Short mmCIF file of C-alpha atoms in Angstrom, two decimals:
data_model
loop_
_atom_site.label_atom_id
_atom_site.label_comp_id
_atom_site.label_asym_id
_atom_site.label_seq_id
_atom_site.Cartn_x
_atom_site.Cartn_y
_atom_site.Cartn_z
CA UNK A 1 -39.98 -14.93 72.84
CA UNK A 2 -41.67 -17.88 74.57
CA UNK A 3 -39.84 -21.20 74.68
CA UNK A 4 -42.09 -23.63 72.86
CA UNK A 5 -40.84 -27.21 73.19
CA UNK A 6 -43.26 -29.56 71.47
CA UNK A 7 -45.98 -27.30 70.09
CA UNK A 8 -45.33 -28.10 66.42
CA UNK A 9 -47.72 -27.63 63.47
CA UNK A 10 -48.89 -31.13 62.60
CA UNK A 11 -48.55 -31.22 58.83
CA UNK A 12 -48.48 -34.79 57.54
CA UNK A 13 -46.71 -33.61 54.39
CA UNK A 14 -43.90 -32.16 56.49
CA UNK A 15 -43.02 -28.73 57.83
CA UNK A 16 -41.57 -25.67 56.12
CA UNK A 17 -38.48 -24.31 57.87
CA UNK A 18 -36.49 -21.11 57.75
CA UNK A 19 -32.70 -21.44 57.51
CA UNK A 20 -29.96 -18.91 58.06
CA UNK A 21 -26.91 -20.38 56.35
CA UNK A 22 -24.27 -18.25 58.04
CA UNK A 23 -20.57 -17.72 57.57
CA UNK A 24 -19.78 -18.61 61.18
CA UNK A 25 -23.05 -20.06 62.56
CA UNK A 26 -26.14 -21.52 60.93
CA UNK A 27 -29.58 -22.18 62.37
CA UNK A 28 -33.05 -23.47 61.55
CA UNK A 29 -36.50 -22.56 62.86
CA UNK A 30 -40.16 -23.37 62.32
CA UNK A 31 -43.50 -21.83 63.16
CA UNK A 32 -45.60 -23.61 65.80
CA UNK A 33 -49.33 -24.13 65.56
CA UNK A 34 -49.89 -21.23 67.96
CA UNK A 35 -47.85 -18.89 65.79
CA UNK A 36 -44.62 -18.82 67.78
CA UNK A 37 -41.22 -19.04 66.17
CA UNK A 38 -39.29 -22.01 67.48
CA UNK A 39 -35.55 -22.15 66.91
CA UNK A 40 -34.67 -25.84 66.73
CA UNK A 41 -31.76 -27.07 68.84
CA UNK A 42 -29.14 -29.30 67.23
CA UNK A 43 -27.91 -32.60 68.65
CA UNK A 44 -25.68 -30.67 71.05
CA UNK A 45 -28.67 -28.75 72.45
CA UNK A 46 -27.73 -25.43 70.83
CA UNK A 47 -29.83 -23.40 68.39
CA UNK A 48 -26.68 -22.11 66.66
CA UNK A 49 -24.58 -24.65 64.76
CA UNK A 50 -21.01 -23.65 63.84
CA UNK A 51 -20.63 -23.62 60.06
CA UNK A 52 -17.56 -25.84 60.31
CA UNK A 53 -16.93 -29.23 58.71
CA UNK A 54 -14.46 -32.00 59.60
CA UNK A 55 -13.88 -34.81 57.10
CA UNK A 56 -13.05 -38.11 58.77
CA UNK A 57 -12.81 -39.79 55.35
CA UNK A 58 -14.37 -39.44 51.90
CA UNK A 59 -17.86 -40.45 53.09
CA UNK A 60 -18.06 -39.24 56.72
CA UNK A 61 -18.28 -35.57 57.72
CA UNK A 62 -18.87 -33.97 61.11
CA UNK A 63 -20.58 -30.58 61.19
CA UNK A 64 -20.63 -28.14 64.10
CA UNK A 65 -18.91 -28.20 67.47
CA UNK A 66 -17.08 -31.47 66.84
CA UNK A 67 -15.60 -30.02 63.67
CA UNK A 68 -14.34 -27.02 65.64
CA UNK A 69 -12.72 -29.34 68.17
CA UNK A 70 -11.01 -31.27 65.39
CA UNK A 71 -9.59 -28.00 64.05
CA UNK A 72 -7.04 -28.25 66.89
CA UNK A 73 -6.10 -31.84 66.02
CA UNK A 74 -6.43 -32.14 62.23
CA UNK A 75 -6.80 -28.59 60.91
CA UNK A 76 -6.00 -29.81 57.39
CA UNK A 77 -9.26 -31.80 57.39
CA UNK A 78 -11.43 -28.94 58.69
CA UNK A 79 -13.02 -26.16 56.68
CA UNK A 80 -14.81 -23.00 57.88
CA UNK A 81 -16.18 -19.83 56.22
CA UNK A 82 -17.43 -21.73 53.15
CA UNK A 83 -20.09 -19.09 52.55
CA UNK A 84 -17.47 -16.57 51.43
CA UNK A 85 -16.73 -18.78 48.40
CA UNK A 86 -20.28 -19.33 47.17
CA UNK A 87 -20.56 -18.59 43.46
CA UNK A 88 -16.80 -18.87 42.83
CA UNK A 89 -16.46 -20.85 39.63
CA UNK A 90 -13.02 -22.34 40.21
CA UNK A 91 -13.03 -22.83 43.98
CA UNK A 92 -12.74 -26.38 45.33
CA UNK A 93 -11.23 -27.96 48.43
CA UNK A 94 -9.78 -31.46 48.65
CA UNK A 95 -10.13 -33.81 51.61
CA UNK A 96 -8.86 -37.40 51.54
CA UNK A 97 -8.46 -37.17 47.77
CA UNK A 98 -12.03 -35.98 47.08
CA UNK A 99 -12.77 -32.50 45.77
CA UNK A 100 -15.66 -30.45 47.15
CA UNK A 101 -17.36 -27.36 45.71
CA UNK A 102 -18.77 -24.60 47.96
CA UNK A 103 -22.30 -25.87 47.17
CA UNK A 104 -21.44 -29.40 48.30
CA UNK A 105 -19.78 -28.19 51.50
CA UNK A 106 -22.73 -25.92 52.28
CA UNK A 107 -25.17 -28.73 51.56
CA UNK A 108 -23.61 -30.77 54.36
CA UNK A 109 -24.26 -27.94 56.81
CA UNK A 110 -27.88 -27.72 55.63
CA UNK A 111 -28.24 -31.49 55.84
CA UNK A 112 -26.97 -31.41 59.44
CA UNK A 113 -29.52 -28.73 60.38
CA UNK A 114 -32.36 -30.67 58.79
CA UNK A 115 -31.35 -34.06 60.22
CA UNK A 116 -31.15 -32.67 63.76
CA UNK A 117 -34.43 -30.79 63.34
CA UNK A 118 -36.30 -33.85 62.10
CA UNK A 119 -35.07 -35.88 65.07
CA UNK A 120 -36.16 -33.11 67.44
CA UNK A 121 -39.64 -32.44 66.07
CA UNK A 122 -40.46 -35.91 64.76
CA UNK A 123 -41.51 -34.64 61.34
CA UNK A 124 -39.99 -34.27 57.92
CA UNK A 125 -38.68 -30.89 56.80
CA UNK A 126 -40.16 -30.84 53.31
CA UNK A 127 -39.08 -27.39 52.18
CA UNK A 128 -37.11 -24.35 53.32
CA UNK A 129 -36.79 -20.62 52.98
CA UNK A 130 -33.08 -19.83 53.02
CA UNK A 131 -31.31 -16.51 53.55
CA UNK A 132 -28.30 -14.92 51.86
CA UNK A 133 -26.50 -11.57 52.20
CA UNK A 134 -28.14 -8.71 50.33
CA UNK A 135 -24.85 -8.29 48.44
CA UNK A 136 -25.03 -11.78 46.91
CA UNK A 137 -25.29 -11.72 43.13
CA UNK A 138 -27.37 -14.08 40.99
CA UNK A 139 -24.69 -16.76 40.83
CA UNK A 140 -24.16 -16.71 44.61
CA UNK A 141 -27.89 -16.90 45.25
CA UNK A 142 -28.35 -19.73 42.81
CA UNK A 143 -25.36 -21.56 44.30
CA UNK A 144 -26.99 -21.28 47.74
CA UNK A 145 -30.21 -22.65 46.31
CA UNK A 146 -28.24 -25.51 44.75
CA UNK A 147 -26.68 -26.29 48.14
CA UNK A 148 -30.13 -26.81 49.67
CA UNK A 149 -31.22 -28.90 46.70
CA UNK A 150 -28.12 -31.07 47.09
CA UNK A 151 -29.20 -31.62 50.69
CA UNK A 152 -32.45 -33.03 49.36
CA UNK A 153 -34.85 -30.24 50.29
CA UNK A 154 -37.06 -27.98 48.18
CA UNK A 155 -36.22 -24.27 48.24
CA UNK A 156 -39.33 -22.10 48.28
CA UNK A 157 -37.62 -18.72 48.46
CA UNK A 158 -34.17 -17.16 48.76
CA UNK A 159 -34.41 -14.09 51.01
CA UNK A 160 -31.90 -11.31 51.68
CA UNK A 161 -30.72 -11.43 55.29
CA UNK A 162 -31.58 -7.83 56.26
CA UNK A 163 -35.06 -8.28 54.76
CA UNK A 164 -35.58 -11.34 56.92
CA UNK A 165 -34.24 -9.51 59.96
CA UNK A 166 -36.69 -6.67 59.30
CA UNK A 167 -39.53 -9.18 59.68
CA UNK A 168 -38.21 -10.40 63.04
CA UNK A 169 -39.62 -7.34 64.85
CA UNK A 170 -42.80 -5.34 64.57
CA UNK A 171 -42.76 -2.28 62.35
CA UNK A 172 -45.75 0.06 62.75
CA UNK A 173 -47.44 1.43 59.66
CA UNK A 174 -45.81 4.57 58.29
CA UNK A 175 -42.47 4.03 60.03
CA UNK A 176 -38.96 3.66 58.61
CA UNK A 177 -36.35 1.31 60.05
CA UNK A 178 -32.65 0.93 59.40
CA UNK A 179 -31.58 -2.71 59.71
CA UNK A 180 -27.89 -2.83 60.61
CA UNK A 181 -26.91 -6.46 60.02
CA UNK A 182 -23.36 -7.28 61.08
CA UNK A 183 -22.98 -11.03 60.76
CA UNK A 184 -20.00 -13.30 60.99
CA UNK A 185 -18.68 -12.65 57.50
CA UNK A 186 -20.80 -10.00 55.80
CA UNK A 187 -22.34 -6.62 56.58
CA UNK A 188 -25.63 -5.36 55.19
CA UNK A 189 -27.51 -2.19 56.01
CA UNK A 190 -31.03 -1.72 54.68
CA UNK A 191 -33.75 0.87 55.14
CA UNK A 192 -37.29 -0.49 55.18
CA UNK A 193 -40.62 1.32 55.28
CA UNK A 194 -44.03 -0.10 56.14
CA UNK A 195 -46.61 1.66 54.02
CA UNK A 196 -49.41 -0.74 54.90
CA UNK A 197 -50.02 -3.70 57.17
CA UNK A 198 -49.21 -6.48 54.70
CA UNK A 199 -46.23 -4.89 53.00
CA UNK A 200 -42.73 -3.71 53.89
CA UNK A 201 -40.73 -1.94 51.19
CA UNK A 202 -36.95 -1.84 50.89
CA UNK A 203 -36.05 1.81 50.37
CA UNK A 204 -32.33 1.26 49.81
CA UNK A 205 -29.58 -1.21 50.66
CA UNK A 206 -25.81 -1.05 51.02
CA UNK A 207 -23.08 -2.84 52.91
CA UNK A 208 -19.75 -4.59 52.64
CA UNK A 209 -19.50 -8.27 51.61
CA UNK A 210 -16.01 -8.53 53.12
CA UNK A 211 -16.83 -7.12 56.54
CA UNK A 212 -18.16 -9.09 59.50
CA UNK A 213 -17.37 -10.47 62.91
CA UNK A 214 -14.49 -12.41 61.38
CA UNK A 215 -12.85 -9.07 60.51
CA UNK A 216 -12.70 -8.25 64.22
CA UNK A 217 -11.46 -11.78 64.98
CA UNK A 218 -8.61 -11.29 62.51
CA UNK A 219 -7.72 -7.97 64.14
CA UNK A 220 -7.34 -9.62 67.52
CA UNK A 221 -5.39 -12.55 66.07
CA UNK A 222 -2.94 -10.16 64.40
CA UNK A 223 -2.56 -8.02 67.53
CA UNK A 224 -2.03 -10.95 69.89
CA UNK A 225 0.32 -12.77 67.49
CA UNK A 226 2.38 -9.59 67.09
CA UNK A 227 2.67 -9.16 70.87
CA UNK A 228 3.62 -12.81 71.26
CA UNK A 229 6.27 -12.51 68.53
CA UNK A 230 7.71 -9.39 70.17
CA UNK A 231 8.15 -11.28 73.43
CA UNK A 232 9.29 -14.67 72.13
CA UNK A 233 10.56 -14.20 68.58
CA UNK A 234 8.09 -16.83 67.34
CA UNK A 235 4.71 -16.44 65.62
CA UNK A 236 1.82 -18.74 66.64
CA UNK A 237 0.32 -18.27 63.17
CA UNK A 238 3.17 -20.30 61.65
CA UNK A 239 1.64 -23.71 62.37
CA UNK A 240 -1.99 -24.77 61.84
CA UNK A 241 -2.31 -26.18 65.35
CA UNK A 242 -1.02 -23.07 67.13
CA UNK A 243 -3.05 -20.82 64.86
CA UNK A 244 -6.27 -22.67 65.67
CA UNK A 245 -5.58 -22.37 69.42
CA UNK A 246 -4.80 -18.67 69.00
CA UNK A 247 -7.90 -18.08 66.93
CA UNK A 248 -10.18 -19.74 69.45
CA UNK A 249 -8.62 -17.79 72.33
CA UNK A 250 -9.21 -14.56 70.43
CA UNK A 251 -12.85 -15.48 69.84
CA UNK A 252 -13.34 -15.97 73.57
CA UNK A 253 -11.59 -12.67 74.26
CA UNK A 254 -13.84 -10.82 71.79
CA UNK A 255 -16.91 -12.26 73.48
CA UNK A 256 -15.54 -11.32 76.91
CA UNK A 257 -14.90 -7.74 75.81
CA UNK A 258 -18.59 -7.41 74.99
CA UNK A 259 -19.40 -7.41 78.70
CA UNK A 260 -16.04 -6.65 80.32
CA UNK A 261 -13.42 -3.95 79.89
CA UNK A 262 -10.51 -6.38 79.81
CA UNK A 263 -9.75 -9.91 78.57
CA UNK A 264 -6.74 -12.14 79.23
CA UNK A 265 -5.44 -14.77 76.81
CA UNK A 266 -2.97 -17.61 77.29
CA UNK A 267 -0.99 -18.28 74.09
CA UNK A 268 1.39 -21.18 73.46
CA UNK A 269 3.75 -21.92 70.58
CA UNK A 270 7.06 -23.79 70.17
CA UNK A 271 7.49 -24.28 73.92
CA UNK A 272 6.68 -20.66 74.81
CA UNK A 273 3.62 -19.66 76.81
CA UNK A 274 2.59 -16.04 77.29
CA UNK A 275 -0.29 -14.33 79.08
CA UNK A 276 -1.55 -11.39 77.05
CA UNK A 277 -4.12 -8.83 78.15
CA UNK A 278 -6.31 -6.86 75.76
CA UNK A 279 -8.44 -3.96 76.99
CA UNK A 280 -11.71 -2.94 75.41
CA UNK A 281 -10.22 0.49 74.76
CA UNK A 282 -7.32 -1.07 72.82
CA UNK A 283 -9.70 -3.32 70.90
CA UNK A 284 -11.82 -0.35 69.89
CA UNK A 285 -8.74 1.59 68.78
CA UNK A 286 -7.74 -1.34 66.58
CA UNK A 287 -11.26 -1.42 65.15
CA UNK A 288 -11.54 2.22 64.07
CA UNK A 289 -11.16 1.45 60.34
CA UNK A 290 -13.76 -1.32 60.51
CA UNK A 291 -16.21 0.93 62.32
CA UNK A 292 -15.63 3.61 59.70
CA UNK A 293 -16.48 1.12 56.94
CA UNK A 294 -19.76 0.34 58.71
CA UNK A 295 -20.66 3.99 59.09
CA UNK A 296 -19.76 4.76 55.48
CA UNK A 297 -22.23 2.12 54.34
CA UNK A 298 -24.87 3.64 56.61
CA UNK A 299 -24.31 7.06 55.05
CA UNK A 300 -24.48 5.53 51.56
CA UNK A 301 -27.82 3.86 52.22
CA UNK A 302 -29.26 7.07 53.67
CA UNK A 303 -28.07 8.98 50.61
CA UNK A 304 -29.52 6.36 48.25
CA UNK A 305 -32.83 6.49 50.12
CA UNK A 306 -32.75 10.31 50.21
CA UNK A 307 -33.16 10.23 53.99
CA UNK A 308 -31.44 11.58 57.08
CA UNK A 309 -30.70 9.93 60.40
CA UNK A 310 -33.47 11.97 61.99
CA UNK A 311 -36.09 10.47 59.66
CA UNK A 312 -35.47 6.94 60.94
CA UNK A 313 -37.94 5.67 63.52
CA UNK A 314 -35.67 2.82 64.58
CA UNK A 315 -32.10 1.65 64.04
CA UNK A 316 -32.17 -2.12 64.58
CA UNK A 317 -28.90 -3.91 65.32
CA UNK A 318 -28.86 -7.56 64.27
CA UNK A 319 -26.15 -10.15 63.72
CA UNK A 320 -23.97 -11.57 66.47
CA UNK A 321 -21.17 -9.06 65.91
CA UNK A 322 -23.55 -6.14 66.53
CA UNK A 323 -23.42 -6.95 70.26
CA UNK A 324 -19.99 -5.31 70.55
CA UNK A 325 -20.55 -2.06 72.51
CA UNK A 326 -18.43 -0.11 70.01
CA UNK A 327 -21.11 -0.64 67.35
CA UNK A 328 -23.96 0.97 69.26
CA UNK A 329 -21.69 3.72 70.57
CA UNK A 330 -20.46 4.67 67.08
CA UNK A 331 -23.99 4.78 65.66
CA UNK A 332 -25.32 6.77 68.59
CA UNK A 333 -22.55 9.33 68.16
CA UNK A 334 -23.26 9.74 64.44
CA UNK A 335 -27.05 9.43 64.44
CA UNK A 336 -27.66 11.31 67.70
CA UNK A 337 -30.07 8.50 68.48
CA UNK A 338 -29.87 5.30 70.52
CA UNK A 339 -29.96 2.17 68.33
CA UNK A 340 -31.99 -0.87 69.42
CA UNK A 341 -30.15 -4.14 69.85
CA UNK A 342 -32.36 -7.03 68.75
CA UNK A 343 -33.46 -9.28 71.67
CA UNK A 344 -31.71 -12.18 69.89
CA UNK A 345 -29.34 -10.57 67.37
CA UNK A 346 -27.66 -13.83 66.34
CA UNK A 347 -31.02 -15.40 65.43
CA UNK A 348 -32.90 -12.41 63.99
CA UNK A 349 -32.34 -13.54 60.41
CA UNK A 350 -33.54 -17.07 61.18
CA UNK A 351 -36.65 -15.72 62.88
CA UNK A 352 -37.42 -13.63 59.81
CA UNK A 353 -36.84 -16.62 57.54
CA UNK A 354 -39.41 -18.55 59.57
CA UNK A 355 -41.89 -15.67 59.17
CA UNK A 356 -41.38 -15.85 55.39
CA UNK A 357 -41.68 -19.65 55.50
CA UNK A 358 -44.97 -19.35 57.39
CA UNK A 359 -46.57 -18.04 54.21
CA UNK A 360 -46.00 -21.47 52.64
CA UNK A 361 -47.37 -23.45 55.60
CA UNK A 362 -50.94 -24.64 56.09
CA UNK A 363 -50.52 -23.79 59.75
CA UNK A 364 -50.44 -20.10 58.85
CA UNK A 365 -54.09 -20.33 57.80
CA UNK A 366 -55.12 -21.45 61.29
CA UNK A 367 -54.40 -18.14 63.03
CA UNK A 368 -57.31 -15.98 64.08
CA UNK A 369 -57.12 -12.26 64.74
CA UNK A 370 -56.87 -12.86 68.47
CA UNK A 371 -53.95 -15.30 68.14
CA UNK A 372 -50.96 -13.98 70.08
CA UNK A 373 -47.67 -14.18 68.22
CA UNK A 374 -45.86 -11.70 70.44
CA UNK A 375 -45.09 -8.68 68.25
CA UNK A 376 -44.63 -10.72 65.06
CA UNK A 377 -48.31 -11.38 64.36
CA UNK A 378 -48.56 -8.49 61.93
CA UNK A 379 -45.68 -9.92 59.90
CA UNK A 380 -47.31 -13.26 59.07
CA UNK A 381 -47.93 -13.11 55.33
CA UNK A 382 -46.17 -9.76 54.97
CA UNK A 383 -44.59 -9.18 51.56
CA UNK A 384 -41.20 -7.52 51.42
CA UNK A 385 -40.99 -5.34 48.33
CA UNK A 386 -37.30 -5.68 47.60
CA UNK A 387 -34.99 -3.52 45.51
CA UNK A 388 -31.85 -4.17 43.51
CA UNK A 389 -28.57 -3.78 45.37
CA UNK A 390 -26.17 -3.17 42.50
CA UNK A 391 -26.05 -1.92 38.94
CA UNK A 392 -26.74 -4.66 36.37
CA UNK A 393 -25.74 -4.23 32.76
CA UNK A 394 -23.95 -5.42 29.67
CA UNK A 395 -20.56 -4.91 28.02
CA UNK A 396 -20.85 -3.54 24.47
CA UNK A 397 -18.53 -2.09 21.87
CA UNK A 398 -18.86 1.51 20.80
CA UNK A 399 -18.28 2.83 17.28
CA UNK A 400 -14.53 2.68 17.81
CA UNK A 401 -14.64 -0.96 18.99
CA UNK A 402 -13.91 -0.02 22.58
CA UNK A 403 -15.75 -1.84 25.37
CA UNK A 404 -18.11 0.15 27.53
CA UNK A 405 -20.68 -0.66 30.19
CA UNK A 406 -24.38 -0.09 29.50
CA UNK A 407 -26.60 -0.16 32.56
CA UNK A 408 -29.81 -2.16 32.19
CA UNK A 409 -31.08 -2.04 35.79
CA UNK A 410 -30.06 0.72 38.20
CA UNK A 411 -29.33 0.20 41.91
CA UNK A 412 -32.30 0.39 44.31
CA UNK A 413 -34.84 -0.39 41.58
CA UNK A 414 -37.97 -2.04 42.98
CA UNK A 415 -38.22 -5.68 41.91
CA UNK A 416 -39.48 -7.64 40.11
CA UNK A 417 -38.29 -5.60 37.14
CA UNK A 418 -37.83 -6.20 33.42
CA UNK A 419 -35.56 -4.08 31.23
CA UNK A 420 -34.96 -4.28 27.49
CA UNK A 421 -32.11 -2.78 25.49
CA UNK A 422 -31.55 -2.75 21.75
CA UNK A 423 -28.04 -3.45 20.53
CA UNK A 424 -26.51 -4.54 17.23
CA UNK A 425 -23.98 -6.79 15.48
CA UNK A 426 -20.49 -5.48 16.16
CA UNK A 427 -19.02 -6.99 12.98
CA UNK A 428 -20.13 -7.99 9.50
CA UNK A 429 -20.98 -11.66 8.99
CA UNK A 430 -21.60 -12.58 12.63
CA UNK A 431 -23.51 -15.85 13.17
CA UNK A 432 -23.51 -15.87 16.98
CA UNK A 433 -23.80 -13.33 19.77
CA UNK A 434 -22.23 -13.44 23.23
CA UNK A 435 -23.43 -11.21 26.05
CA UNK A 436 -21.33 -10.68 29.15
CA UNK A 437 -23.65 -10.05 32.10
CA UNK A 438 -22.07 -7.43 34.34
CA UNK A 439 -22.70 -6.50 37.96
CA UNK A 440 -21.11 -3.38 39.39
CA UNK A 441 -20.71 -4.01 43.10
CA UNK A 442 -19.54 -0.52 44.01
CA UNK A 443 -21.94 1.26 41.63
CA UNK A 444 -19.27 3.67 40.44
CA UNK A 445 -18.49 4.70 36.90
CA UNK A 446 -14.84 3.88 37.55
CA UNK A 447 -15.59 0.19 38.07
CA UNK A 448 -15.73 -2.14 35.09
CA UNK A 449 -17.82 -4.49 37.20
CA UNK A 450 -17.71 -8.27 37.48
CA UNK A 451 -18.80 -10.72 34.79
CA UNK A 452 -21.31 -12.90 36.65
CA UNK A 453 -22.49 -14.86 33.62
CA UNK A 454 -22.43 -15.18 29.86
CA UNK A 455 -25.18 -15.62 27.32
CA UNK A 456 -24.97 -17.04 23.80
CA UNK A 457 -27.31 -16.99 20.82
CA UNK A 458 -26.03 -19.18 17.99
CA UNK A 459 -26.95 -20.22 14.44
CA UNK A 460 -27.86 -16.70 13.39
CA UNK A 461 -27.90 -15.79 9.69
CA UNK A 462 -24.81 -13.97 8.46
CA UNK A 463 -25.72 -10.27 8.28
CA UNK A 464 -24.00 -6.88 8.30
CA UNK A 465 -22.76 -4.90 11.25
CA UNK A 466 -25.62 -2.97 12.86
CA UNK A 467 -28.21 -5.78 12.61
CA UNK A 468 -30.44 -5.24 15.68
CA UNK A 469 -30.42 -7.55 18.70
CA UNK A 470 -32.61 -7.11 21.79
CA UNK A 471 -31.36 -8.05 25.25
CA UNK A 472 -33.93 -8.49 28.02
CA UNK A 473 -33.06 -8.58 31.72
CA UNK A 474 -35.63 -10.08 34.09
CA UNK A 475 -34.84 -9.70 37.79
CA UNK A 476 -37.37 -11.49 39.98
CA UNK A 477 -38.20 -11.52 43.66
CA UNK A 478 -35.71 -14.39 44.12
CA UNK A 479 -33.08 -11.87 42.92
CA UNK A 480 -31.77 -14.36 40.39
CA UNK A 481 -31.21 -12.68 37.04
CA UNK A 482 -32.63 -14.20 33.88
CA UNK A 483 -31.47 -12.83 30.52
CA UNK A 484 -32.78 -13.34 27.00
CA UNK A 485 -31.25 -12.39 23.63
CA UNK A 486 -33.77 -11.88 20.84
CA UNK A 487 -32.91 -11.58 17.15
CA UNK A 488 -35.18 -8.67 16.14
CA UNK A 489 -35.54 -9.67 12.46
CA UNK A 490 -36.42 -13.34 13.04
CA UNK A 491 -37.72 -13.28 16.62
CA UNK A 492 -35.40 -16.20 17.44
CA UNK A 493 -34.21 -16.36 20.99
CA UNK A 494 -34.98 -19.79 22.29
CA UNK A 495 -31.39 -21.00 21.82
CA UNK A 496 -29.97 -18.43 24.23
CA UNK A 497 -28.83 -19.81 27.60
CA UNK A 498 -27.45 -17.90 30.56
CA UNK A 499 -24.42 -19.57 32.11
CA UNK A 500 -23.85 -18.20 35.58
CA UNK A 501 -20.33 -18.61 36.89
CA UNK A 502 -19.98 -20.75 39.99
CA UNK A 503 -23.19 -22.73 39.36
CA UNK A 504 -23.24 -26.54 39.11
CA UNK A 505 -25.77 -26.74 36.28
CA UNK A 506 -25.63 -30.08 34.44
CA UNK A 507 -23.73 -31.92 37.20
CA UNK A 508 -26.36 -31.18 39.87
CA UNK A 509 -27.97 -34.62 39.83
CA UNK A 510 -24.65 -36.47 40.06
CA UNK A 511 -23.57 -34.26 42.95
CA UNK A 512 -26.91 -34.81 44.70
CA UNK A 513 -26.34 -38.57 44.60
CA UNK A 514 -22.87 -38.13 46.12
CA UNK A 515 -24.21 -35.98 48.95
CA UNK A 516 -26.97 -38.52 49.66
CA UNK A 517 -24.26 -41.12 50.32
CA UNK A 518 -22.31 -38.88 52.71
CA UNK A 519 -22.80 -39.62 56.41
CA UNK A 520 -23.26 -36.50 58.56
CA UNK A 521 -22.08 -36.63 62.15
#
């Protein structure tokens, strides 16, 4: 992709950016006035910003490389991997006596990206398209949207990461692609099909929200720490400072093993120093279970899409962790086909987010048919017809007062979708109804699922058991679930409110004011 330095769409109202808010790295990009995607460098000159935060005090936070450096000095004031806690209702971290929610922490990362971008391009970032893992539920997606809003920017769309990655390359009409997205903290695999020029459809999606490059990092940390303990009787994971040094050494070793067959680490702890060598062969042996989890998800998505490996026209590897040779080798062995590593796997999602954002930019209207946008021209304005990832439903009581799950929206249903179910009072004399909104992440009948939100309808007239109640699920293209309860006899339903767990809700404005006062370094 060409390196465009100052060729920026001149929009006096500000530019629309695409953001990949990653577990390990985050990045921001825009579309230039000639239709090229430009990944904006941060203050350090890098297009990838570590998703790490260091709190100097209650009002000053450093984001990025400096935060990683401080992890060796004051690890207790540094936080990483915030993304894995998005949507967790009770999760907070405390620094210098001040508590922070995942949304607030993530907002500081977004604010850093936007501040650096505005300095670089000399224009205001007025709005963003932001990406999330395909596995994120409604609460996690809304929490991500809240993080951007706390940073003071309008969110135009929340896009699933593999969908964005699919837009980062050309896909000829009539072809099917598998997008294998192995990021820093999550893994998504999606099959897309282009039926016509302006539309790409998601056939099926699967993955593992607890699998990513960090999983391989942890493997190396465990292996090296075990070897060190065998030799010295001490464990470098026992102190924060030694652990941070060990972790960073293992990251460098993992990167080295991408291009070399051997990596050497120097590990120090409690006066001991050891040189430890890890071969690529050993690393791959350690990784067998992780690779198997990846391949299992691939088989699941093929089964859900009623396809075989041979029916795929391309297997696209994206995400920084997909650069490990073991990934391509394992897929090639199973699929009997060579996968394609994205030209910039770590930025594929950001590039796709920019393509989505281009649909909201006036600059997108300036392109003529002969405008050259490398192979992404056909994707400008392309709509991704998404599908549900998991089973969405409701907990009800059967005739024997035992709870059971009723599915409202099945996995891999094309969205937007609306589903209505008729239920009834469980007891005589009820004057309020509570609905537990359930998401089954593994889509199995053995799973009770997770309660992602609750819904209440109050002030109902006292009536007998069996009085009908309608529940309506609306799942939009933003993949944020909206639920209504309707009293069939009276038509009342305006008092029902969906409370998603892990969402800020009424305290949003107060939190926004706090973030505005925080200095980002």
